[in-house]
């Protein structure tokens, strides 16, 4: 991300303060901080007013903040290293700036932090909740962000290929998960974008299973994995099968794959986010499996593994070119097993581009 891109994002926020009837915005949620400043430390805050932007952090991050945000000084970002609690410095800056109506992110702040800030505010200054503003901006990815997501997806798929190629029956779920994460890092990922899921046999019916110390059981093996590359997430699920699948397994897999393709087909600019979800459910209903699909069809991803929009029953967001989302229908049958197929997809001017290159036919081990 070019330094000017961070400054441009902050300018956009600053310019929109007035229409939201705010004098300032306080941002403490780290993906939003990173989006607006480039700062990746775990403890930070950003105060944006129409005329200034101050990044607050603590002495552990003095060097890092300068490295990550130094070029930002030209963009008007000031860095303040707080010796004590950050919020004391933030309140002092609010007093000095003379701002009265300060927006904060209610979903992203603890009650403790909110109380601490409130208690230190100058007279007549007040905090106002602002929900999802920066997250809204983050939905539309810049070309640079799309490039990072693309690389993240490629590294993730390559890691899957390398680990799956050496996969043999008898390997434990945890060993396979470790192998996937090892390959990911060796290929250039910073870390997994969430805890890798490897769930075999009847446990594949748990959509968010933890890998166990047991050897891979026969039947389906659900593998859900993602990487962070240059700060950006990828997300993919593939379901493998140990041993020859029976008729029921083949049919269920076919149903999920058809549902996934139908949902992808429904992804284009202008459609409401629930459209792909409906498309997937329609297919599963034909197979009598719609009740076994217990989560939404997908989610946005970027600096976070889950971010807006939600590709679910109720989300009214209109898809737009530049959004990166997942499409991941699944069916889960208790005591039997589960199947999910997930790609990372980019909404484009003409429809969408499936970024995930990994084949989707049922892979046998
Ligand atoms: Zn996933
Ligand atoms: Zn996902």
Coordinates of C-alpha atoms and ligand atoms in Angstrom, one line a residue:
X1 CA 0.0 0.0 0.0
X2 CA 1.5 3.3 -1.0
X3 CA 1.8 5.8 1.8
X4 CA -0.5 8.2 -0.1
X5 CA -3.2 5.5 0.0
X6 CA -3.3 5.6 3.8
X7 CA -3.5 9.4 3.7
X8 CA -6.2 9.4 1.1
X9 CA -8.3 7.0 3.2
X10 CA -7.9 9.3 6.3
X11 CA -8.8 12.4 4.2
X12 CA -12.0 10.6 3.0
X13 CA -12.9 9.9 6.7
X14 CA -12.0 13.5 7.7
X15 CA -14.1 14.9 4.9
X16 CA -17.1 12.9 5.9
X17 CA -17.0 13.8 9.6
X18 CA -19.3 16.8 9.2
X19 CA -22.1 15.0 7.5
X20 CA -22.1 12.5 10.4
X21 CA -22.2 15.4 12.7
X22 CA -18.9 14.6 14.3
X23 CA -15.8 16.7 15.0
X24 CA -13.5 13.7 15.3
X25 CA -13.3 9.9 15.0
X26 CA -11.4 7.7 17.4
X27 CA -10.3 4.4 16.0
X28 CA -8.8 1.6 18.1
X29 CA -9.6 -1.6 16.3
X30 CA -6.4 -2.8 14.9
X31 CA -7.5 -3.8 11.3
X32 CA -9.1 -0.4 11.0
X33 CA -5.9 1.2 12.3
X34 CA -3.8 -0.7 9.9
X35 CA -6.2 0.3 7.0
X36 CA -5.9 4.0 7.9
X37 CA -2.2 4.2 8.9
X38 CA -0.3 1.1 8.0
X39 CA 0.5 0.5 11.7
X40 CA 0.4 -3.1 12.7
X41 CA 1.1 -3.0 16.4
X42 CA -1.2 -4.6 18.9
X43 CA -1.8 -1.5 21.0
X44 CA -2.8 1.7 19.2
X45 CA -5.4 4.4 18.6
X46 CA -6.0 7.0 16.0
X47 CA -7.7 10.3 16.4
X48 CA -8.9 11.9 13.2
X49 CA -10.1 15.4 13.1
X50 CA -10.7 17.5 9.9
X51 CA -7.3 19.0 10.3
X52 CA -5.1 16.3 11.9
X53 CA -4.5 12.7 12.4
X54 CA -2.6 11.4 15.5
X55 CA -1.5 7.8 16.0
X56 CA -1.1 6.8 19.7
X57 CA 0.9 3.8 20.7
X58 CA 3.2 2.8 23.6
X59 CA 7.1 2.7 23.8
X60 CA 7.2 -1.0 22.6
X61 CA 6.2 0.3 19.2
X62 CA 8.3 3.4 18.9
X63 CA 10.6 2.0 16.3
X64 CA 7.9 0.0 14.5
X65 CA 5.5 2.9 14.3
X66 CA 8.2 5.1 12.8
X67 CA 9.1 2.4 10.3
X68 CA 5.5 1.7 9.3
X69 CA 4.3 5.2 9.3
X70 CA 7.3 7.4 8.7
X71 CA 6.6 8.3 5.1
X72 CA 3.1 9.1 6.5
X73 CA 4.4 12.2 8.1
X74 CA 4.2 13.9 4.7
X75 CA 0.6 12.8 4.7
X76 CA 0.1 14.6 8.0
X77 CA 0.1 11.7 10.4
X78 CA 1.6 12.4 13.8
X79 CA 2.8 9.7 16.1
X80 CA 2.5 10.0 19.8
X81 CA 4.2 7.5 22.1
X82 CA 2.3 7.3 25.4
X83 CA 4.3 6.7 28.5
X84 CA 1.3 5.7 30.4
X85 CA -2.2 4.6 29.4
X86 CA -3.0 5.4 25.8
X87 CA -6.5 6.8 26.6
X88 CA -5.0 9.5 28.9
X89 CA -3.0 10.8 25.9
X90 CA -6.0 10.5 23.7
X91 CA -8.2 12.5 26.1
X92 CA -5.5 15.1 26.3
X93 CA -5.4 15.4 22.5
X94 CA -9.2 15.7 22.4
X95 CA -9.0 18.5 24.9
X96 CA -6.2 20.3 23.0
X97 CA -8.1 20.0 19.7
X98 CA -11.2 21.4 21.3
X99 CA -13.4 18.8 19.6
X100 CA -16.8 18.1 21.1
X101 CA -18.5 15.3 19.3
X102 CA -16.1 12.3 19.0
X103 CA -17.2 9.2 17.2
X104 CA -16.0 5.8 18.5
X105 CA -16.4 2.2 17.4
X106 CA -18.8 0.5 19.9
X107 CA -18.3 -3.0 18.5
X108 CA -14.6 -2.6 18.7
X109 CA -14.0 -1.2 22.1
X110 CA -14.3 -2.8 25.6
X111 CA -16.7 -1.3 28.1
X112 CA -13.6 -0.7 30.3
X113 CA -11.9 1.4 27.6
X114 CA -15.0 3.3 26.9
X115 CA -15.5 4.2 30.6
X116 CA -11.9 5.1 31.0
X117 CA -12.1 7.5 28.0
X118 CA -15.4 9.0 29.1
X119 CA -14.0 9.7 32.6
X120 CA -11.1 11.7 31.1
X121 CA -13.0 13.7 28.5
X122 CA -13.0 17.5 28.9
X123 CA -16.3 19.2 29.7
X124 CA -18.8 19.3 27.0
X125 CA -17.0 16.7 24.9
X126 CA -19.1 13.5 24.3
X127 CA -18.6 10.1 22.6
X128 CA -21.0 9.0 19.9
X129 CA -21.2 5.4 18.6
X130 CA -20.3 5.0 15.0
X131 CA -20.9 1.4 13.7
X132 CA -19.1 -0.2 10.8
X133 CA -17.9 3.0 9.1
X134 CA -14.3 2.0 8.4
X135 CA -15.5 -1.6 7.7
X136 CA -17.7 -0.1 5.0
X137 CA -14.8 1.6 3.3
X138 CA -12.7 -1.6 3.6
X139 CA -15.3 -3.6 1.6
X140 CA -14.1 -2.1 -1.6
X141 CA -10.5 -3.2 -2.3
X142 CA -7.9 -1.2 -4.1
X143 CA -5.8 -2.7 -6.9
X144 CA -3.0 -3.1 -4.4
X145 CA -5.2 -4.9 -1.9
X146 CA -6.6 -7.2 -4.6
X147 CA -3.0 -8.0 -5.6
X148 CA -2.2 -9.0 -2.0
X149 CA -5.4 -11.2 -1.7
X150 CA -4.5 -12.8 -5.0
X151 CA -1.0 -13.7 -3.7
X152 CA -2.5 -14.9 -0.4
X153 CA -4.9 -17.2 -2.3
X154 CA -2.1 -18.6 -4.5
X155 CA 0.2 -19.3 -1.6
X156 CA -2.6 -21.0 0.3
X157 CA -3.6 -23.2 -2.6
X158 CA 0.1 -24.1 -3.2
X159 CA 0.5 -25.1 0.4
X160 CA -2.6 -27.3 0.2
X161 CA -1.3 -29.0 -2.9
X162 CA 2.1 -29.7 -1.4
X163 CA 0.7 -31.1 1.9
X164 CA -2.1 -33.0 0.2
X165 CA 0.4 -34.7 -2.2
X166 CA 2.2 -36.3 0.7
X167 CA -1.0 -37.2 2.6
X168 CA -1.4 -40.8 3.5
X169 CA -4.0 -42.6 5.6
X170 CA -2.8 -42.9 9.2
X171 CA -1.7 -39.3 9.5
X172 CA -3.5 -37.5 12.4
X173 CA -5.7 -34.5 11.9
X174 CA -3.3 -32.4 13.9
X175 CA -0.3 -33.5 11.9
X176 CA -2.0 -32.7 8.6
X177 CA -3.1 -29.3 9.9
X178 CA 0.5 -28.7 11.1
X179 CA 1.8 -29.7 7.6
X180 CA -0.6 -27.3 5.9
X181 CA 0.5 -24.4 8.1
X182 CA 4.2 -25.3 7.7
X183 CA 3.9 -25.3 3.9
X184 CA 2.0 -22.0 4.0
X185 CA 4.8 -20.3 6.0
X186 CA 7.5 -21.8 3.9
X187 CA 5.8 -20.4 0.8
X188 CA 5.8 -16.9 2.2
X189 CA 2.7 -16.5 4.4
X190 CA 3.0 -14.6 7.6
X191 CA 0.7 -17.0 9.4
X192 CA -2.6 -18.8 9.0
X193 CA -5.5 -16.4 8.7
X194 CA -7.4 -18.6 11.2
X195 CA -6.9 -21.9 13.0
X196 CA -6.7 -24.6 10.3
X197 CA -9.6 -27.0 10.3
X198 CA -9.0 -30.7 9.5
X199 CA -12.0 -32.8 10.4
X200 CA -12.4 -36.4 9.2
X201 CA -15.1 -39.0 9.3
X202 CA -18.2 -38.1 11.4
X203 CA -16.3 -35.1 12.8
X204 CA -16.5 -33.5 9.3
X205 CA -20.1 -32.7 10.2
X206 CA -18.8 -30.1 12.7
X207 CA -18.4 -27.0 10.5
X208 CA -15.7 -25.5 12.8
X209 CA -14.1 -28.6 14.2
X210 CA -10.7 -28.5 16.0
X211 CA -8.2 -31.1 14.6
X212 CA -7.8 -34.0 16.9
X213 CA -4.8 -36.3 17.7
X214 CA -6.7 -39.2 16.0
X215 CA -5.6 -40.6 12.7
X216 CA -7.7 -39.4 9.7
X217 CA -10.9 -41.5 9.8
X218 CA -12.3 -43.0 6.6
X219 CA -15.0 -41.0 4.9
X220 CA -14.8 -37.3 4.2
X221 CA -11.9 -35.1 5.3
X222 CA -12.9 -31.4 5.5
X223 CA -9.9 -29.0 5.2
X224 CA -10.5 -25.3 5.7
X225 CA -7.4 -23.2 5.6
X226 CA -6.3 -19.6 4.9
X227 CA -3.1 -17.6 4.9
X228 CA -2.2 -14.0 5.7
X229 CA 0.1 -12.6 3.1
X230 CA 1.2 -8.9 3.4
X231 CA -1.6 -8.5 5.9
X232 CA -4.4 -9.9 3.6
X233 CA -6.4 -13.1 4.1
X234 CA -7.2 -16.0 1.9
X235 CA -9.8 -18.7 2.7
X236 CA -10.4 -22.1 1.1
X237 CA -12.2 -25.3 2.0
X238 CA -11.7 -28.6 0.2
X239 CA -13.3 -31.9 1.2
X240 CA -11.3 -35.0 0.4
X241 CA -12.4 -38.6 0.8
X242 CA -10.5 -41.5 2.3
X243 CA -11.4 -44.7 0.5
X244 CA -14.0 -45.1 -2.2
X245 CA -17.1 -43.0 -1.6
X246 CA -20.5 -44.7 -1.6
X247 CA -23.5 -43.5 -3.6
X248 CA -24.8 -41.2 -0.7
X249 CA -21.4 -39.5 -0.4
X250 CA -21.1 -39.0 -4.2
X251 CA -24.5 -37.5 -4.3
X252 CA -24.0 -35.2 -1.4
X253 CA -20.7 -34.0 -2.8
X254 CA -22.3 -33.3 -6.2
X255 CA -25.0 -31.3 -4.4
X256 CA -22.6 -29.1 -2.6
X257 CA -20.4 -28.6 -5.7
X258 CA -23.5 -27.6 -7.8
X259 CA -24.7 -25.3 -5.0
X260 CA -21.2 -23.7 -4.9
X261 CA -21.1 -23.2 -8.7
X262 CA -24.7 -21.8 -8.7
X263 CA -23.8 -19.3 -5.9
X264 CA -20.7 -18.2 -7.8
X265 CA -22.8 -17.8 -10.9
X266 CA -25.0 -15.3 -9.0
X267 CA -22.0 -13.1 -8.0
X268 CA -21.9 -9.9 -10.0
X269 CA -22.0 -6.2 -9.3
X270 CA -25.4 -4.8 -8.4
X271 CA -26.9 -8.0 -6.9
X272 CA -27.8 -8.0 -3.2
X273 CA -25.5 -10.1 -1.0
X274 CA -28.2 -12.6 -0.3
X275 CA -28.6 -13.5 -4.0
X276 CA -25.7 -16.0 -4.0
X277 CA -26.9 -17.5 -0.7
X278 CA -30.4 -18.1 -2.2
X279 CA -28.9 -19.7 -5.3
X280 CA -26.9 -22.1 -3.2
X281 CA -29.9 -23.0 -1.0
X282 CA -32.1 -23.6 -4.0
X283 CA -29.8 -26.2 -5.3
X284 CA -29.5 -28.0 -2.0
X285 CA -33.2 -28.0 -1.6
X286 CA -33.5 -30.0 -4.9
X287 CA -31.3 -32.6 -3.2
X288 CA -33.3 -32.5 0.0
X289 CA -30.2 -31.2 1.8
X290 CA -31.0 -27.5 2.4
X291 CA -31.7 -28.2 6.1
X292 CA -28.2 -29.6 6.4
X293 CA -26.7 -26.2 5.3
X294 CA -26.4 -24.5 8.7
X295 CA -24.3 -21.4 8.0
X296 CA -24.3 -18.5 5.5
X297 CA -22.8 -18.9 2.0
X298 CA -19.8 -16.6 2.5
X299 CA -18.2 -13.5 3.8
X300 CA -16.0 -10.7 2.8
X301 CA -12.3 -11.0 3.6
X302 CA -9.3 -8.7 3.5
X303 CA -7.4 -7.4 6.6
X304 CA -9.7 -9.7 8.5
X305 CA -10.7 -13.3 7.7
X306 CA -14.3 -12.4 8.3
X307 CA -15.5 -8.9 7.3
X308 CA -18.5 -7.4 5.6
X309 CA -20.4 -8.1 3.5
X310 CA -22.0 -11.3 4.8
X311 CA -23.2 -13.5 2.0
X312 CA -26.2 -14.7 4.0
X313 CA -30.0 -14.6 4.1
X314 CA -30.4 -11.1 5.4
X315 CA -27.5 -8.9 4.2
X316 CA -28.8 -6.1 1.9
X317 CA -25.4 -4.9 0.7
X318 CA -25.2 -4.6 -3.0
X319 CA -22.1 -6.3 -4.4
X320 CA -19.7 -4.1 -6.2
X321 CA -16.7 -4.7 -8.3
X322 CA -13.6 -4.7 -6.1
X323 CA -15.2 -6.7 -3.2
X324 CA -13.4 -9.9 -2.2
X325 CA -15.8 -12.6 -0.8
X326 CA -15.9 -16.3 -0.1
X327 CA -18.5 -18.7 -1.5
X328 CA -18.7 -21.7 0.8
X329 CA -21.9 -23.7 1.0
X330 CA -21.8 -27.0 2.9
X331 CA -23.9 -29.9 4.2
X332 CA -23.4 -31.5 7.6
X333 CA -25.1 -34.7 8.6
X334 CA -24.6 -35.7 12.2
X335 CA -23.0 -39.0 12.8
X336 CA -22.2 -39.3 9.1
X337 CA -20.0 -36.4 7.9
X338 CA -19.9 -33.1 6.2
X339 CA -18.8 -31.4 3.0
X340 CA -17.9 -27.8 2.3
X341 CA -16.4 -26.3 -0.8
X342 CA -15.0 -22.8 -0.5
X343 CA -13.3 -20.4 -2.9
X344 CA -12.2 -16.9 -2.6
X345 CA -13.9 -14.8 -5.3
X346 CA -13.4 -11.3 -6.6
X347 CA -16.4 -9.3 -7.8
X348 CA -15.5 -7.7 -11.1
X349 CA -17.2 -5.3 -13.5
X350 CA -18.5 -8.2 -15.6
X351 CA -19.3 -10.7 -12.9
X352 CA -16.7 -12.3 -10.8
X353 CA -13.3 -14.0 -10.9
X354 CA -12.7 -17.2 -8.9
X355 CA -9.2 -16.5 -7.4
X356 CA -8.8 -20.0 -5.9
X357 CA -7.0 -22.3 -8.5
X358 CA -7.4 -25.6 -6.6
X359 CA -9.6 -28.2 -8.4
X360 CA -12.9 -29.0 -6.9
X361 CA -13.6 -32.6 -8.1
X362 CA -13.8 -35.1 -5.3
X363 CA -10.2 -36.0 -4.4
X364 CA -9.6 -39.5 -3.1
X365 CA -6.8 -40.5 -0.8
Ligands
LIG1 ZN1 -12.9 -21.2 5.3
LIG2 ZN1 -14.8 -18.7 5.0

